[in-house]
Structure formats: structure tokens, C-alpha cells
mmCIF file of C-alpha atoms in Angstrom:
data_model
loop_
_atom_site.group_PDB
_atom_site.id
_atom_site.type_symbol
_atom_site.label_atom_id
_atom_site.label_comp_id
_atom_site.label_asym_id
_atom_site.label_seq_id
_atom_site.Cartn_x
_atom_site.Cartn_y
_atom_site.Cartn_z
ATOM 1 C CA UNK M 1 0.000 0.000 0.000
ATOM 2 C CA UNK M 2 2.786 2.477 0.898
ATOM 3 C CA UNK M 3 4.428 1.996 -2.506
ATOM 4 C CA UNK M 4 1.219 2.805 -4.379
ATOM 5 C CA UNK M 5 0.534 5.809 -2.107
ATOM 6 C CA UNK M 6 4.065 7.147 -2.679
ATOM 7 C CA UNK M 7 3.597 6.818 -6.417
ATOM 8 C CA UNK M 8 0.304 8.722 -6.247
ATOM 9 C CA UNK M 9 1.858 11.340 -3.947
ATOM 10 C CA UNK M 10 4.699 12.129 -6.362
ATOM 11 C CA UNK M 11 2.416 12.001 -9.416
ATOM 12 C CA UNK M 12 0.162 14.613 -7.802
ATOM 13 C CA UNK M 13 3.153 16.856 -7.005
ATOM 14 C CA UNK M 14 5.155 16.317 -10.182
ATOM 15 C CA UNK M 15 4.110 19.679 -11.650
ATOM 16 C CA UNK M 16 5.065 21.498 -8.431
ATOM 17 C CA UNK M 17 8.495 19.793 -8.317
ATOM 18 C CA UNK M 18 9.150 20.631 -11.994
ATOM 19 C CA UNK M 19 8.280 24.303 -11.452
ATOM 20 C CA UNK M 20 10.396 24.365 -8.274
ATOM 21 C CA UNK M 21 13.471 23.131 -10.152
ATOM 22 C CA UNK M 22 12.697 25.549 -12.970
ATOM 23 C CA UNK M 23 12.565 28.326 -10.394
ATOM 24 C CA UNK M 24 15.978 27.314 -8.948
ATOM 25 C CA UNK M 25 17.432 27.145 -12.454
ATOM 26 C CA UNK M 26 16.117 30.647 -13.224
ATOM 27 C CA UNK M 27 17.626 32.058 -9.987
ATOM 28 C CA UNK M 28 21.018 30.422 -10.686
ATOM 29 C CA UNK M 29 20.940 31.693 -14.276
ATOM 30 C CA UNK M 30 20.125 35.215 -13.051
ATOM 31 C CA UNK M 31 23.077 35.307 -10.630
ATOM 32 C CA UNK M 32 25.392 33.768 -13.254
ATOM 33 C CA UNK M 33 24.433 36.463 -15.776
ATOM 34 C CA UNK M 34 24.781 39.182 -13.085
ATOM 35 C CA UNK M 35 28.166 37.912 -11.901
ATOM 36 C CA UNK M 36 29.762 35.776 -14.610
ATOM 37 C CA UNK M 37 32.811 35.179 -12.416
ATOM 38 C CA UNK M 38 30.657 33.438 -9.764
ATOM 39 C CA UNK M 39 30.829 29.689 -10.435
ATOM 40 C CA UNK M 40 29.125 28.554 -7.207
ATOM 41 C CA UNK M 41 26.144 26.357 -8.093
ATOM 42 C CA UNK M 42 26.188 23.537 -5.576
ATOM 43 C CA UNK M 43 25.461 25.570 -2.430
ATOM 44 C CA UNK M 44 22.250 27.326 -3.611
ATOM 45 C CA UNK M 45 21.122 24.095 -5.311
ATOM 46 C CA UNK M 46 21.645 22.117 -2.078
ATOM 47 C CA UNK M 47 19.681 24.703 -0.069
ATOM 48 C CA UNK M 48 16.842 24.544 -2.608
ATOM 49 C CA UNK M 49 16.755 20.748 -2.513
ATOM 50 C CA UNK M 50 16.808 20.802 1.294
ATOM 51 C CA UNK M 51 13.758 23.054 1.538
ATOM 52 C CA UNK M 52 11.966 21.067 -1.166
ATOM 53 C CA UNK M 53 12.649 17.845 0.758
ATOM 54 C CA UNK M 54 11.380 19.380 4.013
ATOM 55 C CA UNK M 55 8.203 20.551 2.262
ATOM 56 C CA UNK M 56 7.576 17.133 0.656
ATOM 57 C CA UNK M 57 8.129 15.297 3.967
ATOM 58 C CA UNK M 58 5.649 17.577 5.778
ATOM 59 C CA UNK M 59 3.207 17.256 2.900
ATOM 60 C CA UNK M 60 3.603 13.460 2.930
ATOM 61 C CA UNK M 61 2.617 13.253 6.607
ATOM 62 C CA UNK M 62 -0.508 15.279 5.773
ATOM 63 C CA UNK M 63 -1.232 13.188 2.699
ATOM 64 C CA UNK M 64 -0.612 9.673 4.091
ATOM 65 C CA UNK M 65 -3.232 9.241 6.902
ATOM 66 C CA UNK M 66 -6.197 10.359 4.801
ATOM 67 C CA UNK M 67 -5.253 8.420 1.677
ATOM 68 C CA UNK M 68 -4.372 5.317 3.702
ATOM 69 C CA UNK M 69 -7.842 5.487 5.294
ATOM 70 C CA UNK M 70 -9.420 5.846 1.825
ATOM 71 C CA UNK M 71 -7.570 2.753 0.579
ATOM 72 C CA UNK M 72 -8.692 0.756 3.620
ATOM 73 C CA UNK M 73 -12.294 1.887 3.149
ATOM 74 C CA UNK M 74 -12.128 0.812 -0.502
ATOM 75 C CA UNK M 75 -11.073 -2.650 0.704
ATOM 76 C CA UNK M 76 -14.082 -2.823 3.028
ATOM 77 C CA UNK M 77 -12.255 -2.140 6.288
ATOM 78 C CA UNK M 78 -13.938 0.062 8.875
ATOM 79 C CA UNK M 79 -11.698 3.065 9.663
ATOM 80 C CA UNK M 80 -12.265 6.720 10.462
ATOM 81 C CA UNK M 81 -11.468 9.137 7.658
ATOM 82 C CA UNK M 82 -9.179 11.844 9.105
ATOM 83 C CA UNK M 83 -8.657 15.140 7.263
ATOM 84 C CA UNK M 84 -5.577 17.398 7.523
ATOM 85 C CA UNK M 85 -5.668 19.862 4.637
ATOM 86 C CA UNK M 86 -8.505 22.232 3.775
ATOM 87 C CA UNK M 87 -9.096 20.243 0.574
ATOM 88 C CA UNK M 88 -9.390 17.019 2.548
ATOM 89 C CA UNK M 89 -11.731 18.683 5.053
ATOM 90 C CA UNK M 90 -13.961 19.951 2.228
ATOM 91 C CA UNK M 91 -14.016 16.441 0.731
ATOM 92 C CA UNK M 92 -14.841 14.951 4.149
ATOM 93 C CA UNK M 93 -17.747 17.382 4.650
ATOM 94 C CA UNK M 94 -19.069 16.595 1.164
ATOM 95 C CA UNK M 95 -18.797 12.866 1.890
ATOM 96 C CA UNK M 96 -20.621 13.205 5.220
ATOM 97 C CA UNK M 97 -23.364 15.211 3.523
ATOM 98 C CA UNK M 98 -23.759 12.561 0.815
ATOM 99 C CA UNK M 99 -23.880 9.791 3.439
ATOM 100 C CA UNK M 100 -26.519 11.650 5.472
ATOM 101 C CA UNK M 101 -28.684 12.213 2.416
ATOM 102 C CA UNK M 102 -28.277 8.611 1.275
ATOM 103 C CA UNK M 103 -29.070 7.291 4.778
ATOM 104 C CA UNK M 104 -32.161 9.475 5.009
ATOM 105 C CA UNK M 105 -33.399 8.379 1.588
ATOM 106 C CA UNK M 106 -32.595 4.734 2.350
ATOM 107 C CA UNK M 107 -34.499 4.877 5.659
ATOM 108 C CA UNK M 108 -37.512 6.457 3.947
ATOM 109 C CA UNK M 109 -37.522 3.778 1.241
ATOM 110 C CA UNK M 110 -37.125 1.050 3.865
ATOM 111 C CA UNK M 111 -40.104 2.402 5.830
ATOM 112 C CA UNK M 112 -42.191 2.569 2.643
ATOM 113 C CA UNK M 113 -41.176 -0.985 1.760
ATOM 114 C CA UNK M 114 -42.050 -2.223 5.251
ATOM 115 C CA UNK M 115 -45.446 -0.573 5.002
ATOM 116 C CA UNK M 116 -46.129 -2.143 1.587
ATOM 117 C CA UNK M 117 -45.020 -5.574 2.799
ATOM 118 C CA UNK M 118 -47.156 -5.253 5.922
ATOM 119 C CA UNK M 119 -50.243 -4.295 3.884
ATOM 120 C CA UNK M 120 -49.579 -7.084 1.380
ATOM 121 C CA UNK M 121 -49.109 -9.601 4.182
ATOM 122 C CA UNK M 122 -52.386 -8.597 5.869
ATOM 123 C CA UNK M 123 -54.191 -8.718 2.541
ATOM 124 C CA UNK M 124 -52.881 -12.208 1.755
ATOM 125 C CA UNK M 125 -53.795 -13.429 5.233
ATOM 126 C CA UNK M 126 -57.333 -12.150 4.627
ATOM 127 C CA UNK M 127 -57.409 -14.084 1.347
ATOM 128 C CA UNK M 128 -56.767 -17.299 3.260
ATOM 129 C CA UNK M 129 -60.064 -16.944 5.122
ATOM 130 C CA UNK M 130 -62.386 -17.428 2.095
ATOM 131 C CA UNK M 131 -60.102 -20.193 0.836
ATOM 132 C CA UNK M 132 -60.501 -22.030 4.156
ATOM 133 C CA UNK M 133 -64.273 -21.443 4.146
ATOM 134 C CA UNK M 134 -64.554 -22.855 0.611
ATOM 135 C CA UNK M 135 -62.588 -25.923 1.734
ATOM 136 C CA UNK M 136 -64.931 -26.472 4.691
ATOM 137 C CA UNK M 137 -68.025 -26.114 2.492
ATOM 138 C CA UNK M 138 -66.664 -28.565 -0.070
ATOM 139 C CA UNK M 139 -65.790 -31.098 2.626
ATOM 140 C CA UNK M 140 -69.428 -31.110 3.774
ATOM 141 C CA UNK M 141 -70.847 -31.598 0.293
ATOM 142 C CA UNK M 142 -71.360 -34.818 -1.605
ATOM 143 C CA UNK M 143 -68.412 -35.091 -3.952
ATOM 144 C CA UNK M 144 -68.981 -34.738 -7.660
ATOM 145 C CA UNK M 145 -66.463 -34.281 -10.472
ATOM 146 C CA UNK M 146 -67.203 -30.559 -10.536
ATOM 147 C CA UNK M 147 -66.727 -30.153 -6.779
ATOM 148 C CA UNK M 148 -63.512 -32.176 -6.942
ATOM 149 C CA UNK M 149 -62.173 -29.794 -9.572
ATOM 150 C CA UNK M 150 -63.222 -26.766 -7.524
ATOM 151 C CA UNK M 151 -61.460 -28.241 -4.506
ATOM 152 C CA UNK M 152 -58.282 -28.770 -6.499
ATOM 153 C CA UNK M 153 -58.380 -25.194 -7.812
ATOM 154 C CA UNK M 154 -58.978 -23.976 -4.258
ATOM 155 C CA UNK M 155 -55.946 -25.944 -3.126
ATOM 156 C CA UNK M 156 -53.840 -24.337 -5.846
ATOM 157 C CA UNK M 157 -55.048 -20.919 -4.760
ATOM 158 C CA UNK M 158 -54.079 -21.747 -1.175
ATOM 159 C CA UNK M 159 -50.640 -22.888 -2.357
ATOM 160 C CA UNK M 160 -50.112 -19.651 -4.302
ATOM 161 C CA UNK M 161 -51.061 -17.580 -1.254
ATOM 162 C CA UNK M 162 -48.649 -19.588 0.887
ATOM 163 C CA UNK M 163 -45.885 -18.990 -1.668
ATOM 164 C CA UNK M 164 -46.564 -15.261 -1.531
ATOM 165 C CA UNK M 165 -46.458 -15.263 2.275
ATOM 166 C CA UNK M 166 -43.233 -17.275 2.187
ATOM 167 C CA UNK M 167 -41.624 -14.690 -0.093
ATOM 168 C CA UNK M 168 -42.658 -11.941 2.341
ATOM 169 C CA UNK M 169 -41.291 -13.866 5.337
ATOM 170 C CA UNK M 170 -37.951 -14.353 3.575
ATOM 171 C CA UNK M 171 -37.084 -10.713 4.338
ATOM 172 C CA UNK M 172 -37.201 -11.494 8.062
ATOM 173 C CA UNK M 173 -35.703 -14.970 7.738
ATOM 174 C CA UNK M 174 -33.048 -14.444 10.425
ATOM 175 C CA UNK M 175 -35.722 -13.346 12.942
ATOM 176 C CA UNK M 176 -37.692 -16.540 12.366
ATOM 177 C CA UNK M 177 -34.864 -19.056 12.247
ATOM 178 C CA UNK M 178 -33.922 -21.655 14.857
ATOM 179 C CA UNK M 179 -31.457 -24.447 14.127
ATOM 180 C CA UNK M 180 -32.444 -27.796 15.625
ATOM 181 C CA UNK M 181 -31.903 -31.510 15.159
ATOM 182 C CA UNK M 182 -34.773 -32.690 12.961
ATOM 183 C CA UNK M 183 -35.870 -36.202 12.014
ATOM 184 C CA UNK M 184 -36.140 -36.014 8.226
ATOM 185 C CA UNK M 185 -38.158 -39.242 7.927
ATOM 186 C CA UNK M 186 -40.780 -37.974 10.406
ATOM 187 C CA UNK M 187 -41.006 -34.650 8.503
ATOM 188 C CA UNK M 188 -41.554 -36.518 5.236
ATOM 189 C CA UNK M 189 -44.367 -38.606 6.733
ATOM 190 C CA UNK M 190 -46.035 -35.444 8.018
ATOM 191 C CA UNK M 191 -45.822 -33.711 4.619
ATOM 192 C CA UNK M 192 -47.041 -36.803 2.748
ATOM 193 C CA UNK M 193 -50.031 -37.289 5.074
ATOM 194 C CA UNK M 194 -51.020 -33.632 4.597
ATOM 195 C CA UNK M 195 -51.539 -34.267 0.875
ATOM 196 C CA UNK M 196 -53.578 -37.503 0.996
ATOM 197 C CA UNK M 197 -56.335 -36.171 -1.252
ATOM 198 C CA UNK M 198 -53.864 -34.933 -3.856
ATOM 199 C CA UNK M 199 -52.166 -38.323 -4.095
ATOM 200 C CA UNK M 200 -55.528 -39.936 -4.816
ATOM 201 C CA UNK M 201 -56.685 -37.223 -7.221
ATOM 202 C CA UNK M 202 -53.437 -37.253 -9.222
ATOM 203 C CA UNK M 203 -53.034 -41.078 -9.122
ATOM 204 C CA UNK M 204 -49.690 -40.679 -7.352
ATOM 205 C CA UNK M 205 -48.185 -43.223 -4.965
ATOM 206 C CA UNK M 206 -45.609 -41.727 -2.571
ATOM 207 C CA UNK M 207 -43.093 -44.013 -0.885
ATOM 208 C CA UNK M 208 -40.247 -43.363 1.556
ATOM 209 C CA UNK M 209 -37.137 -45.469 1.054
ATOM 210 C CA UNK M 210 -34.652 -45.055 3.894
ATOM 211 C CA UNK M 211 -31.861 -47.300 5.102
ATOM 212 C CA UNK M 212 -32.306 -45.781 8.567
ATOM 213 C CA UNK M 213 -35.414 -45.585 10.721
ATOM 214 C CA UNK M 214 -34.538 -42.010 11.663
ATOM 215 C CA UNK M 215 -32.367 -39.612 9.674
ATOM 216 C CA UNK M 216 -31.374 -36.669 11.845
ATOM 217 C CA UNK M 217 -30.348 -33.422 10.152
ATOM 218 C CA UNK M 218 -29.286 -29.965 11.364
ATOM 219 C CA UNK M 219 -31.810 -27.398 10.143
ATOM 220 C CA UNK M 220 -34.786 -25.209 11.016
ATOM 221 C CA UNK M 221 -37.847 -27.522 11.138
ATOM 222 C CA UNK M 222 -40.439 -25.029 9.852
ATOM 223 C CA UNK M 223 -38.391 -23.620 6.947
ATOM 224 C CA UNK M 224 -37.131 -27.079 6.059
ATOM 225 C CA UNK M 225 -40.697 -28.369 5.690
ATOM 226 C CA UNK M 226 -41.550 -25.365 3.508
ATOM 227 C CA UNK M 227 -38.518 -26.190 1.348
ATOM 228 C CA UNK M 228 -39.472 -29.853 0.904
ATOM 229 C CA UNK M 229 -43.155 -29.009 0.402
ATOM 230 C CA UNK M 230 -42.278 -26.659 -2.476
ATOM 231 C CA UNK M 231 -40.448 -29.490 -4.209
ATOM 232 C CA UNK M 232 -43.294 -31.945 -3.548
ATOM 233 C CA UNK M 233 -45.757 -29.434 -4.988
ATOM 234 C CA UNK M 234 -43.661 -29.173 -8.156
ATOM 235 C CA UNK M 235 -43.361 -32.947 -8.428
ATOM 236 C CA UNK M 236 -47.154 -33.353 -8.166
ATOM 237 C CA UNK M 237 -47.783 -30.548 -10.654
ATOM 238 C CA UNK M 238 -45.560 -31.958 -13.393
ATOM 239 C CA UNK M 239 -46.443 -35.578 -12.709
ATOM 240 C CA UNK M 240 -50.071 -34.653 -13.420
ATOM 241 C CA UNK M 241 -49.134 -33.978 -17.060
ATOM 242 C CA UNK M 242 -48.616 -37.726 -17.507
ATOM 243 C CA UNK M 243 -51.518 -40.139 -17.781
ATOM 244 C CA UNK M 244 -51.924 -43.166 -15.510
ATOM 245 C CA UNK M 245 -50.590 -43.961 -12.053
ATOM 246 C CA UNK M 246 -47.126 -42.736 -11.088
ATOM 247 C CA UNK M 247 -44.732 -43.206 -8.190
ATOM 248 C CA UNK M 248 -43.057 -40.475 -6.142
ATOM 249 C CA UNK M 249 -40.061 -41.854 -4.303
ATOM 250 C CA UNK M 250 -38.458 -40.153 -1.279
ATOM 251 C CA UNK M 251 -35.041 -41.779 -1.005
ATOM 252 C CA UNK M 252 -33.122 -40.976 2.191
ATOM 253 C CA UNK M 253 -29.478 -41.993 2.532
ATOM 254 C CA UNK M 254 -26.442 -41.073 4.559
ATOM 255 C CA UNK M 255 -23.320 -39.995 2.647
ATOM 256 C CA UNK M 256 -20.392 -39.296 4.964
ATOM 257 C CA UNK M 257 -21.354 -36.482 7.331
ATOM 258 C CA UNK M 258 -24.429 -35.560 5.317
ATOM 259 C CA UNK M 259 -27.968 -36.801 4.800
ATOM 260 C CA UNK M 260 -29.261 -36.824 1.228
ATOM 261 C CA UNK M 261 -32.909 -36.774 0.219
ATOM 262 C CA UNK M 262 -33.721 -37.580 -3.403
ATOM 263 C CA UNK M 263 -37.290 -36.830 -4.476
ATOM 264 C CA UNK M 264 -37.787 -38.904 -7.627
ATOM 265 C CA UNK M 265 -40.892 -38.429 -9.771
ATOM 266 C CA UNK M 266 -42.080 -40.163 -12.935
ATOM 267 C CA UNK M 267 -43.424 -36.997 -14.517
ATOM 268 C CA UNK M 268 -42.752 -35.378 -17.862
ATOM 269 C CA UNK M 269 -39.154 -34.451 -17.002
ATOM 270 C CA UNK M 270 -37.370 -31.218 -17.878
ATOM 271 C CA UNK M 271 -35.708 -30.420 -21.228
ATOM 272 C CA UNK M 272 -31.915 -30.112 -20.940
ATOM 273 C CA UNK M 273 -31.951 -26.507 -22.179
ATOM 274 C CA UNK M 274 -34.213 -25.476 -19.251
ATOM 275 C CA UNK M 275 -32.140 -27.024 -16.445
ATOM 276 C CA UNK M 276 -29.724 -24.098 -16.023
ATOM 277 C CA UNK M 277 -32.535 -21.557 -15.528
ATOM 278 C CA UNK M 278 -34.764 -23.515 -13.147
ATOM 279 C CA UNK M 279 -33.881 -21.430 -10.080
ATOM 280 C CA UNK M 280 -34.509 -18.087 -11.761
ATOM 281 C CA UNK M 281 -37.612 -16.242 -10.491
ATOM 282 C CA UNK M 282 -40.732 -16.566 -12.686
ATOM 283 C CA UNK M 283 -39.017 -18.971 -15.095
ATOM 284 C CA UNK M 284 -41.581 -21.600 -16.114
ATOM 285 C CA UNK M 285 -39.820 -23.263 -19.029
ATOM 286 C CA UNK M 286 -41.402 -25.502 -21.629
ATOM 287 C CA UNK M 287 -43.397 -27.544 -19.100
ATOM 288 C CA UNK M 288 -44.662 -24.442 -17.309
ATOM 289 C CA UNK M 289 -46.263 -23.170 -20.497
ATOM 290 C CA UNK M 290 -48.443 -26.279 -20.518
ATOM 291 C CA UNK M 291 -49.844 -25.479 -17.067
ATOM 292 C CA UNK M 292 -51.809 -22.256 -16.663
ATOM 293 C CA UNK M 293 -51.191 -22.216 -12.887
ATOM 294 C CA UNK M 294 -47.401 -22.418 -13.210
ATOM 295 C CA UNK M 295 -45.756 -19.335 -11.646
ATOM 296 C CA UNK M 296 -42.024 -20.112 -11.750
ATOM 297 C CA UNK M 297 -41.786 -19.292 -8.043
ATOM 298 C CA UNK M 298 -41.556 -22.741 -6.412
ATOM 299 C CA UNK M 299 -37.985 -23.693 -7.329
ATOM 300 C CA UNK M 300 -36.797 -20.110 -6.906
ATOM 301 C CA UNK M 301 -38.106 -20.133 -3.324
ATOM 302 C CA UNK M 302 -36.634 -23.601 -2.782
ATOM 303 C CA UNK M 303 -33.162 -22.397 -3.784
ATOM 304 C CA UNK M 304 -33.434 -19.262 -1.616
ATOM 305 C CA UNK M 305 -34.537 -21.259 1.426
ATOM 306 C CA UNK M 306 -31.906 -23.959 0.825
ATOM 307 C CA UNK M 307 -29.180 -21.309 0.690
ATOM 308 C CA UNK M 308 -30.434 -19.776 3.943
ATOM 309 C CA UNK M 309 -30.475 -23.208 5.600
ATOM 310 C CA UNK M 310 -26.965 -24.014 4.269
ATOM 311 C CA UNK M 311 -28.451 -26.972 2.428
ATOM 312 C CA UNK M 312 -27.518 -27.937 -1.113
ATOM 313 C CA UNK M 313 -30.102 -28.508 -3.835
ATOM 314 C CA UNK M 314 -29.454 -30.093 -7.230
ATOM 315 C CA UNK M 315 -31.761 -31.221 -10.034
ATOM 316 C CA UNK M 316 -31.319 -33.974 -12.591
ATOM 317 C CA UNK M 317 -33.897 -34.804 -15.209
ATOM 318 C CA UNK M 318 -34.533 -36.818 -18.341
ATOM 319 C CA UNK M 319 -37.152 -35.281 -20.599
ATOM 320 C CA UNK M 320 -40.165 -37.569 -20.824
ATOM 321 C CA UNK M 321 -39.026 -39.867 -18.013
ATOM 322 C CA UNK M 322 -38.937 -37.900 -14.767
ATOM 323 C CA UNK M 323 -36.989 -35.606 -12.451
ATOM 324 C CA UNK M 324 -34.826 -36.117 -9.375
ATOM 325 C CA UNK M 325 -34.375 -33.275 -6.912
ATOM 326 C CA UNK M 326 -31.652 -33.938 -4.345
ATOM 327 C CA UNK M 327 -31.284 -32.073 -1.058
ATOM 328 C CA UNK M 328 -28.274 -32.377 1.203
ATOM 329 C CA UNK M 329 -28.029 -31.403 4.887
ATOM 330 C CA UNK M 330 -25.393 -31.789 7.575
ATOM 331 C CA UNK M 331 -26.209 -34.937 9.539
ATOM 332 C CA UNK M 332 -27.281 -34.513 13.152
ATOM 333 C CA UNK M 333 -25.709 -36.259 16.169
ATOM 334 C CA UNK M 334 -26.299 -40.009 16.499
ATOM 335 C CA UNK M 335 -27.770 -40.102 12.986
ATOM 336 C CA UNK M 336 -27.708 -43.623 11.677
ATOM 337 C CA UNK M 337 -26.693 -45.178 15.009
#
């Protein structure tokens, strides 16, 4: 850092040094022309160089602290910006003014954003009420094909609302996050049982395949279930595009210090050219264009939640045959024992 600062210091003062030497040369030339017999050059030149050196040393000690602080700030280090010269003080005042204005504007925008999110959250929570009422009414009616379809559409509406609420909650993820030891197999059973009607309606047969009775992982139980449920929802959605009965396998296995969950469906699969963009927001791909209720949010949310949970998510697929989504977590204590 000192080398680069010295280079900048002398580059900034190069014009001054050149004019200083020009000034000395003019003085020496004047005295030589006034007294041609006087051949003394070294003494006045040495005095001039001495005073120039003193000036540059003093100037360096005024230049160095401020510019060193600037370099450290550019590297992301937290230091106080000291000012010595009037120019540096003016720059410091301008910087403080800009920071104050930016902070004020940022706080105002943050408050506006919080207000919008709060209103949106309340509105979406209110939407859940009629959805729940519709579900209760349908459960008390004699089932017909039309009512079954209405119930499925109502379920999709409920899922979309939940996705919206999940996106809102992501902004306060750290405030609603608690790492625990979670039994993955028990979580899977809970999520599968919650979708009994969908399995029947879509002719899907879920099955858990685990070499261990319990598979303990380190994660947040609530967010982890949201993550897995998003993937299950996608698997159901794209399996429905295929006729006949299909399987949905939940394969749990221990690999070293990690637990892997592979969710394997027998759906339509994903074209190879869509795989790289699956986690982009609102990307629906070729399959999504076949489903009017596809939003392109599910896998985007899954990736965001997985990153927050320090879990890894990968997707493999063969178009026309099915898709495998693999999640990896750090194994909990006593897992597999």
C-alpha cells in the first residue's frame, strides 16, 4: 500500500516539483548572468533541494493518513477518515453530507417498503379466510367431479397464497430461524399425510425409502418443511401432465457427514436446455407453459430457502421420463446409530 501511495503522492506533485526546479534554475541563471565570475552552483542548489525535501516530507505526513484510510475503506475495512488539509476537510464534509442524504433516503424507502409488505401480508392473510371457508363447504358436500375440480383449484389458490407469504417472510428470515436436530423421515411422513387427497386425485403413490429408521439433520424444522413441500408441490404438478398412475419416491441416505434426500418423480421431465434456468424467479420453461397455474416461483423459493439453511439442492432430469431433486443437509448427532 505504501508503494502505491508514494507513487500517487509524487504524481500529484510532479508539476510542483518541476516548477520548483525551474525556479531554482532561473535564480542560478540570473546570478550567473549578473556575476559571470561566480561559479558557485552547488550551495544554492543544495539549499533549494533541502527546503523542497522538508516541504515534501511535511506534505507526505498530511497526505498519508487520509489516503491510507481511503484505501482501507475501498477494501471494506472500517476506519475513520481523518482530514488534515482544507481540501481534505472539504471532501470529508461533502462525503458526510452525501452519506446523510443517502441514509435518510434509504431509511424512507425502507419504511415505505415495510409498510407495503405489511399491507400485502395482511391482505394475503385475509385471502386465506375465504379459501378455508370454501374448503370447509366442499368437505361437507357430496363429492362430484365438478366439486372435486373446484377443490383442487382452491388448493392451488391456497398454495399460491402460501408462496406469496413465504416470499414476504424471507425478508425477516433471520428473525424466524432456529437451528435444531430434525428427524427427516418424520417430517416426510407429516408432509405426505397432509396431501392424501392430492395423491388420490393425481393417481400418485408416494413411498419413503430409507436405510435408517430415523435420519437426523441440522436445520430449522419449519423452513425445512416449507422447502421440501415446495419441491413436492412441483413434483405433483408436473407428474399430473402424464396419464396413468405414477410413483413419487423419497429416497433418504447417509453420505459421509451428510444426509441426502432424493425426491424422484415419474413426470414429464425437464428439457436439458431449461435445467440451467430452473432457479430463476418466474421462469416456467417448456413444461410451465403447458400449465396455466405455473408461476415459476416454487424452485426459486426452494433455492433461496436452501441457501439460507446451508443446504444444497441439485436437479437432474430426463425429458419424458422424470426428475430427481436432491437435497443435502449436515447430519445430526447419532444419525444412523
